[in-house]
Amino acid sequence: MTSAASSPDRQNRRSHWLVVGGVAVVAFVFRGCLLLMSSRVAVFPGTDDTWYDAVARSIERGDFGRLPAVFSGSVLSPRFPPAYPLVLSAGRGLLFWVETQNAHRWTGVVLGALAAGTVAALAWRLSRITRSSTRVLLTLAAGLLFAMNPVVAGASTSLMAEALVLPVAALVLLLVDRLVTGDGGTGEVIVLGVLLAVGALTRSEAIVVLSAAVLGGWLASRRERRWILPLAIGVAAVITWSAVVSVAAGRPVAISTNSGSLLLGANCPRLHNADGIGYWSFVCLPLPDVKMSAATARRTRAQDNFLMKNFAFPPQIVARAEAEISRAQLDAAID
């Protein structure tokens, strides 16, 4: 009886790994084809993907993420949290025979395949009360839709942090489900905390979004104490990096110095109606009527002059100046 009872379980496990693995392979091949067809990503001087690429290269050189500064020297630029550049540099180390930028992009392809496979695994768990054939169909549908969605696939072949956010979010949801149903152990509690920390250090808003899922699991599990550990790990990561950024900026900063641009970029008049509703736009960021300190104004002018003369990644204006501009943008957005 034991052998007969275990046979369906083995078959389910085999089906699970075949479906999840198949979705991950399809995602990898699809994204790899997109990367090869696009040849090289357009990395423009002032864009976010250029910043991620530049910081990753700095880490690879042993400069600890520091970038060339306006006038002279090098500085820490906490425009975004550091997790994604660290992952890109790790991918570059593993793909040491590939040109640097392509190694970074192939790292995104791998992350995209991981995200698609995790979505398929989550769909498999959420459809566990259905018949086997229905479960396989639902898992394939969810996984392949995620694997081949053009917006999601485009993120994984670019150099934007969404390539890391997606697998982290999917893994958080998968582990929350396992812990709620009693299938997860202590090791998975710790992994969940690490994922919260990585998410928070990838996008500044991720700690709020991902912690909401963990809090939901805590409530669904009748407030078991083990849920406190992953939340504590995530919050500790936020506090630690915020302290580093605050010291560099000379003022209190949460996670990164660009929180003002995140809010202002979605709140200027042109985005309040018609096709602009719900979007973020770079054109909302200029602050012509805001008076900056003399040091920040001088550094900003020097950076603008560099961009007018060179099509290259500009020298940075130091964390203190970035934080001052972000604060002005935040005030404007709130107004």
XYZ file of C-alpha atoms in Angstrom:
335
model
C 0.000 0.000 0.000
C 2.857 2.328 0.710
C 4.287 1.853 -2.768
C 0.902 2.361 -4.410
C 0.226 5.474 -2.375
C 3.611 6.981 -3.140
C 3.339 6.398 -6.889
C 0.878 9.287 -7.496
C 3.105 11.536 -5.384
C 6.152 10.669 -7.477
C 4.147 11.255 -10.637
C 2.985 14.646 -9.334
C 6.544 15.638 -8.468
C 7.754 14.545 -11.892
C 4.986 16.489 -13.602
C 5.739 19.505 -11.411
C 9.408 19.635 -12.315
C 8.770 18.932 -15.991
C 6.230 21.765 -16.277
C 8.150 24.291 -14.160
C 11.474 23.422 -15.800
C 9.894 23.575 -19.258
C 8.497 27.047 -18.604
C 11.909 28.248 -17.359
C 13.604 26.868 -20.486
C 11.044 28.537 -22.775
C 11.531 31.840 -20.934
C 15.313 31.586 -21.220
C 15.210 30.774 -24.945
C 12.664 33.520 -25.689
C 14.604 36.174 -23.807
C 17.880 34.961 -25.248
C 16.485 35.349 -28.768
C 15.315 38.877 -27.928
C 18.762 39.744 -26.619
C 20.534 38.359 -29.694
C 18.152 40.088 -32.093
C 18.572 43.451 -30.343
C 22.379 42.997 -30.330
C 23.033 45.775 -27.795
C 20.836 47.711 -25.410
C 20.651 51.468 -25.927
C 22.443 52.822 -22.859
C 22.159 56.605 -22.915
C 24.223 58.901 -20.681
C 21.625 60.012 -18.142
C 19.343 56.969 -17.979
C 18.837 54.568 -15.090
C 20.151 51.523 -16.953
C 23.416 53.379 -17.536
C 23.714 54.006 -13.803
C 23.184 50.316 -12.988
C 25.737 49.296 -15.604
C 28.280 51.868 -14.388
C 27.940 50.889 -10.719
C 28.243 47.193 -11.604
C 31.429 47.917 -13.557
C 32.773 49.896 -10.588
C 32.179 46.909 -8.318
C 33.932 44.647 -10.815
C 36.959 46.983 -10.838
C 37.152 46.841 -7.051
C 35.939 50.440 -6.560
C 33.009 49.338 -4.346
C 30.408 51.042 -6.523
C 32.026 54.472 -6.370
C 31.753 56.550 -9.550
C 33.801 59.462 -10.965
C 32.762 62.760 -9.388
C 32.321 66.227 -10.804
C 35.627 68.159 -10.602
C 37.727 65.256 -9.215
C 37.810 62.016 -7.257
C 35.108 59.385 -6.905
C 31.928 59.272 -4.848
C 29.134 56.982 -3.744
C 26.005 57.680 -5.789
C 23.012 56.316 -3.847
C 20.508 57.179 -6.564
C 19.193 53.600 -6.283
C 19.833 50.805 -3.767
C 22.812 48.523 -4.527
C 21.376 44.994 -4.899
C 20.904 44.971 -8.675
C 24.419 46.239 -9.529
C 25.799 43.600 -7.146
C 23.832 40.878 -8.948
C 24.997 42.191 -12.333
C 28.624 42.123 -11.193
C 28.162 38.572 -9.871
C 26.755 37.557 -13.244
C 29.728 39.188 -14.942
C 32.038 37.101 -12.750
C 30.281 33.879 -13.760
C 30.165 34.863 -17.448
C 33.782 36.021 -17.480
C 34.301 35.169 -21.163
C 31.432 37.453 -22.319
C 31.765 41.196 -23.010
C 30.775 43.161 -19.903
C 27.478 44.707 -20.994
C 26.320 41.503 -22.675
C 27.218 39.578 -19.515
C 25.002 41.966 -17.570
C 22.160 41.444 -20.053
C 22.513 37.647 -20.010
C 22.282 37.876 -16.216
C 18.896 39.513 -16.748
C 17.881 36.669 -19.068
C 18.694 34.129 -16.355
C 16.737 36.180 -13.809
C 13.776 36.272 -16.223
C 13.858 32.489 -16.610
C 13.952 32.138 -12.815
C 10.952 34.461 -12.482
C 8.905 32.542 -15.079
C 9.722 29.199 -13.487
C 8.778 30.536 -10.051
C 5.444 31.866 -11.348
C 4.757 28.414 -12.793
C 5.656 26.785 -9.451
C 3.333 29.193 -7.648
C 0.502 28.428 -10.091
C 1.099 24.711 -9.504
C 0.668 25.151 -5.761
C -2.376 27.411 -6.025
C -4.147 24.922 -8.316
C -3.495 21.907 -6.088
C -7.216 21.232 -5.465
C -7.919 20.740 -9.183
C -7.565 17.590 -11.302
C -4.076 16.713 -12.544
C -4.782 17.649 -16.161
C -6.345 20.961 -15.134
C -3.434 21.658 -12.816
C -0.902 21.143 -15.606
C -2.927 23.330 -17.973
C -3.255 26.173 -15.461
C 0.433 26.008 -14.576
C 1.494 26.092 -18.221
C -0.882 28.955 -18.971
C 0.349 31.088 -16.055
C 4.018 30.305 -16.607
C 4.043 30.780 -20.368
C 2.004 33.984 -20.217
C 4.587 35.361 -17.832
C 7.502 33.924 -19.803
C 6.433 35.431 -23.124
C 4.720 38.628 -22.059
C 6.550 41.293 -24.108
C 6.679 43.871 -21.314
C 8.059 41.395 -18.769
C 10.460 39.838 -21.288
C 11.711 43.273 -22.287
C 12.546 44.081 -18.674
C 14.684 40.970 -18.346
C 16.815 41.784 -21.394
C 17.381 45.415 -20.401
C 19.596 46.703 -17.610
C 16.726 47.871 -15.406
C 16.173 46.636 -11.848
C 12.784 45.129 -12.763
C 14.776 42.123 -13.983
C 15.629 41.379 -10.330
C 12.391 42.619 -8.763
C 10.239 40.080 -10.647
C 11.945 36.836 -9.510
C 12.296 38.173 -5.966
C 8.576 39.035 -5.765
C 7.573 35.665 -7.247
C 9.827 33.781 -4.819
C 8.433 35.749 -1.865
C 4.865 34.782 -2.828
C 5.881 31.149 -3.313
C 7.560 30.937 0.091
C 4.665 32.723 1.801
C 2.297 30.111 0.368
C 4.550 27.256 1.517
C 4.812 28.666 5.027
C 1.076 29.345 5.313
C 0.253 25.751 4.297
C 2.841 24.309 6.670
C 5.182 22.960 3.976
C 8.033 25.375 4.711
C 10.640 24.928 7.423
C 13.043 27.163 9.322
C 15.414 27.366 6.374
C 12.676 28.812 4.177
C 11.856 31.396 6.853
C 15.451 32.621 6.673
C 15.418 32.579 2.846
C 12.221 34.652 2.925
C 13.997 37.235 5.076
C 16.942 37.343 2.665
C 14.532 37.844 -0.245
C 12.861 40.735 1.589
C 16.287 42.308 2.108
C 17.251 41.829 -1.557
C 13.909 43.269 -2.690
C 14.244 46.293 -0.424
C 17.795 46.901 -1.680
C 16.656 46.638 -5.301
C 13.714 49.049 -5.396
C 12.984 51.431 -2.547
C 9.244 50.676 -2.541
C 9.733 46.887 -2.477
C 10.017 46.669 1.310
C 6.439 47.964 1.596
C 4.982 45.792 -1.175
C 6.744 42.560 -0.235
C 6.256 43.049 3.507
C 2.508 43.319 2.861
C 2.576 39.761 1.489
C 4.529 38.552 4.523
C 2.144 40.306 6.926
C -0.751 38.626 5.125
C 0.912 35.261 5.661
C 1.476 36.109 9.324
C -2.234 36.887 9.788
C -3.304 33.773 7.860
C -1.023 31.658 10.079
C -2.637 32.958 13.262
C 0.313 35.220 14.008
C 2.990 32.561 14.391
C 6.196 34.017 15.778
C 8.435 32.675 13.014
C 7.087 35.337 10.628
C 8.816 38.009 12.712
C 12.280 36.827 11.585
C 11.942 37.560 7.837
C 10.380 40.946 8.570
C 13.224 41.745 10.967
C 15.838 40.791 8.349
C 14.183 43.000 5.719
C 13.829 45.973 8.055
C 17.441 45.577 9.237
C 18.641 45.767 5.628
C 16.601 48.935 5.071
C 17.904 50.596 8.236
C 21.522 49.655 7.504
C 21.579 50.971 3.932
C 19.571 54.060 4.883
C 22.180 54.833 7.538
C 24.969 54.532 4.959
C 23.132 56.812 2.520
C 22.249 59.305 5.247
C 25.886 59.619 6.329
C 26.963 60.113 2.696
C 24.219 62.698 2.071
C 24.555 64.544 5.372
C 20.797 64.332 5.970
C 18.216 61.609 6.740
C 17.566 59.528 3.607
C 15.431 56.404 3.301
C 16.942 53.702 1.015
C 17.960 55.977 -1.892
C 18.179 59.653 -2.803
C 15.714 59.487 -5.723
C 12.470 59.149 -3.742
C 11.527 62.683 -4.751
C 11.821 61.949 -8.456
C 9.725 58.801 -8.067
C 6.821 60.843 -6.716
C 7.273 64.003 -8.772
C 7.655 62.078 -12.022
C 4.052 60.901 -11.732
C 2.478 64.114 -10.465
C 3.011 67.008 -12.867
C 0.026 68.570 -14.710
C 0.590 66.789 -18.025
C -0.028 63.449 -16.287
C -3.313 64.441 -14.692
C -5.511 63.758 -17.701
C -5.993 61.774 -20.928
C -3.206 59.387 -21.913
C -0.868 60.581 -19.189
C -2.909 59.262 -16.260
C -1.077 56.553 -14.352
C 2.312 57.137 -15.971
C 5.711 58.459 -14.900
C 7.522 60.987 -17.094
C 11.030 62.450 -17.073
C 9.635 65.794 -18.243
C 8.003 66.288 -14.826
C 11.334 66.455 -12.978
C 12.826 69.901 -13.800
C 12.508 72.441 -10.976
C 13.310 75.856 -12.520
C 11.920 77.882 -9.613
C 13.742 76.029 -6.826
C 16.870 77.646 -5.386
C 19.627 75.151 -4.641
C 22.679 75.648 -2.481
C 25.682 77.157 -4.225
C 27.625 73.868 -4.102
C 24.770 71.846 -5.600
C 24.107 74.434 -8.306
C 27.798 74.501 -9.220
C 28.043 70.718 -9.453
C 24.813 70.451 -11.431
C 26.009 73.053 -13.959
C 29.287 71.194 -14.365
C 27.418 67.946 -15.000
C 25.108 69.633 -17.544
C 28.110 71.130 -19.339
C 29.711 67.696 -19.531
C 26.570 66.207 -21.101
C 26.403 69.008 -23.650
C 29.926 68.213 -24.835
C 30.095 64.417 -24.358
C 27.797 61.511 -25.158
C 28.994 59.530 -22.149
C 28.053 58.695 -18.581
C 28.462 61.968 -16.658
C 30.473 62.461 -13.459
C 28.317 62.335 -10.347
C 27.366 65.292 -8.167
C 27.892 63.606 -4.745
C 25.225 62.173 -2.461
C 24.633 65.454 -0.590
C 23.650 67.241 -3.810
C 21.516 64.307 -5.012
C 19.663 64.290 -1.702
C 19.080 68.057 -1.881
C 17.579 67.802 -5.366
C 15.468 64.821 -4.354
C 14.135 66.701 -1.340
C 13.137 69.643 -3.540
C 11.406 67.256 -5.959
C 9.586 65.593 -3.088
C 8.361 68.947 -1.763
C 7.158 69.914 -5.248
C 5.380 66.585 -5.680
C 3.616 66.917 -2.319
C 2.579 70.487 -3.147
